[in-house]
Short mmCIF file of C-alpha atoms and ligand atoms in Angstrom, two decimals:
data_model
loop_
_atom_site.label_atom_id
_atom_site.label_comp_id
_atom_site.label_asym_id
_atom_site.label_seq_id
_atom_site.Cartn_x
_atom_site.Cartn_y
_atom_site.Cartn_z
CA MET D 1 0.00 0.00 0.00
CA ASP D 2 1.21 3.49 -0.70
CA PHE D 3 0.85 6.32 1.78
CA LEU D 4 -2.46 8.04 2.14
CA LEU D 5 -2.00 11.77 2.39
CA ASN D 6 -4.81 14.07 3.36
CA PRO D 7 -5.35 17.43 1.61
CA PHE D 8 -2.54 18.98 3.65
CA GLY D 9 0.04 16.44 2.61
CA ILE D 10 0.13 14.79 6.02
CA PHE D 11 -1.28 11.56 7.33
CA ALA D 12 -4.82 11.59 8.53
CA ARG D 13 -4.67 11.88 12.27
CA THR D 14 -7.76 10.84 14.16
CA ILE D 15 -10.69 9.44 12.19
CA TYR D 16 -13.88 10.30 14.04
CA CYS D 17 -17.09 8.54 12.99
CA VAL D 18 -20.69 9.35 13.82
CA GLY D 19 -23.26 6.61 14.35
CA ARG D 20 -27.00 6.90 13.61
CA ASN D 21 -26.86 10.45 12.29
CA TYR D 22 -29.75 9.86 9.87
CA SER D 23 -33.01 8.81 11.51
CA GLU D 24 -34.07 6.49 8.64
CA HIS D 25 -30.85 4.51 9.13
CA ALA D 26 -31.40 4.32 12.91
CA LYS D 27 -34.86 2.94 12.11
CA GLU D 28 -33.54 0.26 9.75
CA MET D 29 -31.11 -0.84 12.48
CA ASN D 30 -33.94 -0.91 15.08
CA SER D 31 -31.88 1.55 17.11
CA PRO D 32 -32.98 4.76 18.80
CA VAL D 33 -31.92 8.13 17.35
CA PRO D 34 -29.23 9.50 19.70
CA THR D 35 -29.83 12.66 21.70
CA VAL D 36 -26.10 13.44 21.76
CA PRO D 37 -23.81 12.45 18.86
CA LEU D 38 -22.74 8.80 18.98
CA ILE D 39 -18.98 8.82 18.33
CA PHE D 40 -16.52 6.04 17.56
CA LEU D 41 -13.08 5.93 15.94
CA LYS D 42 -11.42 4.11 13.07
CA PRO D 43 -7.65 3.61 12.91
CA GLY D 44 -5.71 5.48 10.21
CA SER D 45 -4.55 2.11 8.91
CA ALA D 46 -8.12 1.45 7.66
CA LEU D 47 -7.94 4.27 5.08
CA CYS D 48 -7.90 3.46 1.40
CA ARG D 49 -8.53 5.36 -1.79
CA SER D 50 -10.48 5.13 -5.00
CA GLY D 51 -9.08 2.43 -7.26
CA TRP D 52 -7.96 0.28 -4.36
CA LYS D 53 -9.68 -2.88 -3.21
CA ILE D 54 -11.80 -3.39 -0.12
CA ALA D 55 -10.39 -6.57 1.40
CA ILE D 56 -12.92 -8.67 3.26
CA PRO D 57 -11.16 -11.15 5.53
CA PRO D 58 -12.59 -14.66 5.43
CA ASP D 59 -14.73 -15.86 8.31
CA ILE D 60 -15.88 -12.50 9.67
CA GLY D 61 -19.46 -12.88 8.42
CA GLN D 62 -21.51 -10.14 6.81
CA VAL D 63 -19.70 -6.93 5.79
CA ASP D 64 -21.83 -3.88 4.91
CA HIS D 65 -21.37 -0.58 3.07
CA GLU D 66 -22.31 2.69 4.77
CA VAL D 67 -21.81 5.64 2.43
CA GLU D 68 -20.93 8.84 4.29
CA VAL D 69 -19.80 12.39 3.69
CA VAL D 70 -16.29 12.82 5.10
CA VAL D 71 -15.14 16.15 6.53
CA ALA D 72 -11.43 17.06 6.55
CA LEU D 73 -10.36 19.56 9.18
CA GLY D 74 -7.87 22.26 8.25
CA GLY D 75 -7.80 23.82 11.68
CA GLY D 76 -8.15 22.52 15.17
CA GLY D 77 -8.76 23.42 18.74
CA LYS D 78 -10.97 22.90 21.72
CA ASN D 79 -14.49 24.18 22.44
CA ILE D 80 -15.10 25.44 18.92
CA ALA D 81 -18.29 27.49 18.65
CA GLU D 82 -20.91 26.04 16.31
CA ALA D 83 -21.21 29.36 14.49
CA ARG D 84 -17.49 29.27 13.59
CA ALA D 85 -17.16 25.51 13.09
CA LEU D 86 -17.18 25.51 9.28
CA ASP D 87 -14.13 27.81 9.28
CA PHE D 88 -12.20 24.78 10.56
CA VAL D 89 -13.19 22.61 7.56
CA SER D 90 -10.74 22.37 4.68
CA GLY D 91 -12.69 20.05 2.44
CA TYR D 92 -15.08 17.21 1.87
CA ALA D 93 -14.98 13.72 0.39
CA VAL D 94 -17.33 10.80 -0.01
CA GLY D 95 -16.32 7.74 1.98
CA ILE D 96 -17.58 4.34 3.06
CA ASP D 97 -17.76 3.24 6.67
CA VAL D 98 -17.21 -0.43 5.88
CA THR D 99 -18.66 -2.43 8.76
CA ALA D 100 -18.38 -6.09 9.76
CA ARG D 101 -22.06 -6.24 10.71
CA ASP D 102 -22.05 -9.62 12.44
CA LEU D 103 -19.07 -8.65 14.58
CA GLN D 104 -20.72 -5.32 15.41
CA ALA D 105 -23.99 -7.05 16.40
CA GLU D 106 -22.06 -9.41 18.65
CA ALA D 107 -20.17 -6.49 20.23
CA LYS D 108 -23.42 -4.57 20.79
CA LYS D 109 -24.99 -7.59 22.47
CA LYS D 110 -22.02 -7.96 24.80
CA GLY D 111 -21.71 -4.22 25.47
CA GLN D 112 -18.26 -4.21 23.85
CA PRO D 113 -16.67 -1.56 21.59
CA TRP D 114 -17.13 -1.62 17.80
CA THR D 115 -13.46 -1.05 17.04
CA VAL D 116 -12.74 -4.42 15.47
CA ALA D 117 -15.98 -4.44 13.44
CA LYS D 118 -15.11 -1.01 12.01
CA GLY D 119 -11.35 -1.08 11.84
CA TYR D 120 -9.99 -3.72 9.45
CA ASP D 121 -7.51 -2.55 6.80
CA THR D 122 -9.33 -0.92 3.83
CA PHE D 123 -12.54 -0.43 5.88
CA ALA D 124 -12.35 3.36 5.44
CA PRO D 125 -12.25 4.22 1.72
CA VAL D 126 -12.28 7.95 0.92
CA SER D 127 -12.45 9.77 -2.41
CA ASP D 128 -10.28 12.73 -3.31
CA PHE D 129 -11.17 15.83 -1.33
CA ILE D 130 -12.83 18.91 -2.73
CA SER D 131 -12.14 22.15 -0.90
CA ARG D 132 -14.86 23.83 1.10
CA GLN D 133 -14.61 26.86 -1.15
CA ASP D 134 -14.99 24.79 -4.32
CA LEU D 135 -17.89 22.71 -3.05
CA GLY D 136 -19.75 25.72 -1.68
CA GLU D 137 -22.74 25.65 0.61
CA GLY D 138 -24.67 22.44 1.30
CA PRO D 139 -26.86 20.55 1.57
CA TRP D 140 -25.53 18.00 -0.92
CA ASP D 141 -26.84 14.72 -2.27
CA PHE D 142 -24.64 11.65 -2.05
CA SER D 143 -25.15 8.05 -3.05
CA LEU D 144 -23.64 4.60 -3.35
CA ALA D 145 -24.14 1.88 -5.95
CA VAL D 146 -23.08 -1.76 -6.01
CA ASN D 147 -22.55 -3.25 -9.46
CA GLY D 148 -24.30 -0.22 -10.95
CA GLN D 149 -27.41 -0.57 -8.79
CA VAL D 150 -28.08 2.37 -6.45
CA ARG D 151 -28.39 1.15 -2.87
CA GLN D 152 -28.08 4.31 -0.79
CA LYS D 153 -29.14 7.88 -1.45
CA GLY D 154 -28.77 10.61 1.11
CA ASN D 155 -28.83 14.34 1.57
CA THR D 156 -26.68 16.07 4.15
CA GLY D 157 -29.68 18.24 5.08
CA ASP D 158 -31.17 15.18 6.79
CA MET D 159 -28.40 14.80 9.39
CA VAL D 160 -29.67 14.55 12.96
CA PHE D 161 -26.57 16.55 14.00
CA PRO D 162 -25.39 18.81 11.16
CA ILE D 163 -21.66 19.23 10.50
CA PRO D 164 -21.19 22.43 12.60
CA LYS D 165 -22.88 20.74 15.57
CA LEU D 166 -20.67 17.66 15.16
CA ILE D 167 -17.48 19.74 15.11
CA ALA D 168 -18.61 21.79 18.12
CA TYR D 169 -19.55 18.66 20.05
CA LEU D 170 -16.35 16.75 19.19
CA SER D 171 -14.27 19.74 20.27
CA THR D 172 -15.86 19.70 23.73
CA VAL D 173 -14.30 16.27 24.26
CA PHE D 174 -11.24 16.07 22.00
CA THR D 175 -8.66 18.62 20.89
CA LEU D 176 -9.31 18.61 17.15
CA ARG D 177 -6.30 18.84 14.87
CA PRO D 178 -5.65 19.72 11.23
CA GLY D 179 -5.76 16.49 9.26
CA ASP D 180 -8.46 14.88 11.37
CA LEU D 181 -11.33 13.33 9.41
CA ILE D 182 -14.97 12.99 10.39
CA PHE D 183 -17.22 10.32 8.85
CA THR D 184 -20.59 12.00 9.36
CA GLY D 185 -23.00 9.05 9.34
CA THR D 186 -24.91 7.01 6.80
CA PRO D 187 -28.41 7.29 5.35
CA ALA D 188 -30.76 4.29 5.03
CA GLY D 189 -30.09 1.45 2.61
CA VAL D 190 -26.97 -0.15 4.09
CA GLY D 191 -26.33 -3.59 2.65
CA ARG D 192 -23.94 -6.42 2.12
CA LEU D 193 -20.69 -6.35 0.14
CA SER D 194 -19.40 -9.53 -1.48
CA PRO D 195 -16.10 -10.40 -3.15
CA GLY D 196 -16.23 -9.44 -6.82
CA ASP D 197 -18.58 -6.47 -6.25
CA ARG D 198 -17.79 -3.08 -7.73
CA VAL D 199 -18.73 -0.22 -5.38
CA THR D 200 -19.12 3.35 -6.57
CA ALA D 201 -20.10 6.40 -4.55
CA GLU D 202 -20.45 10.08 -5.32
CA LEU D 203 -21.02 13.42 -3.65
CA ALA D 204 -22.75 16.49 -5.10
CA GLY D 205 -23.53 15.04 -8.51
CA GLY D 206 -20.16 13.35 -8.89
CA ARG D 207 -17.91 16.31 -8.02
CA VAL D 208 -15.96 13.74 -6.03
CA ALA D 209 -16.37 10.01 -6.46
CA LEU D 210 -15.15 6.61 -5.33
CA ASP D 211 -14.75 3.47 -7.40
CA LEU D 212 -13.54 0.29 -5.72
CA LYS D 213 -13.59 -3.46 -6.11
CA VAL D 214 -14.30 -5.84 -3.28
CA GLU D 215 -12.10 -8.86 -2.83
MG1 MG O 1 -21.37 4.64 9.77
#
């Protein structure tokens, strides 16, 4: 694998992920919509890029796609005000929160963390980034297709916690840093990936896009 550089030419630092940030997805998982953002992390080693392959290890059961808008931070700090939060964003990408669903279900049942279910190598594909200035104001549509068939369609206007709220909340807990990424949650329609599948995803009418094979 080559090195994955973020828009600033440095390694992604922390990869924050938001669970159940679209109510229709919470519903399909039979899970309540959170009243404060539900946060988990992925390791930087899980990142991969368009053109690479999502590697599903044998014997881990069902592995699902969750298409998400990914925020790249260009600035950092603590206790960032919601009104200023977008000033800390350098750009956006479309990504997939690849999830070993059976392992996650088992972890949930046992009250254990999701780290393993979410953190295998290649379980965090991200497209190229488009700068905040170039993408302009949201909300944006985004979608994912498997073998040409659209499985997930979302609009960032439907987030339970919009991006400024997520940044403000995260910064109450963590010191955010330039190069951090935020996977902002998936809309309804998550589904299984199988070896041989081709997965494509796009943001804002294809202004950035992902194209990967599953092996
Ligand atoms: Mg997710």
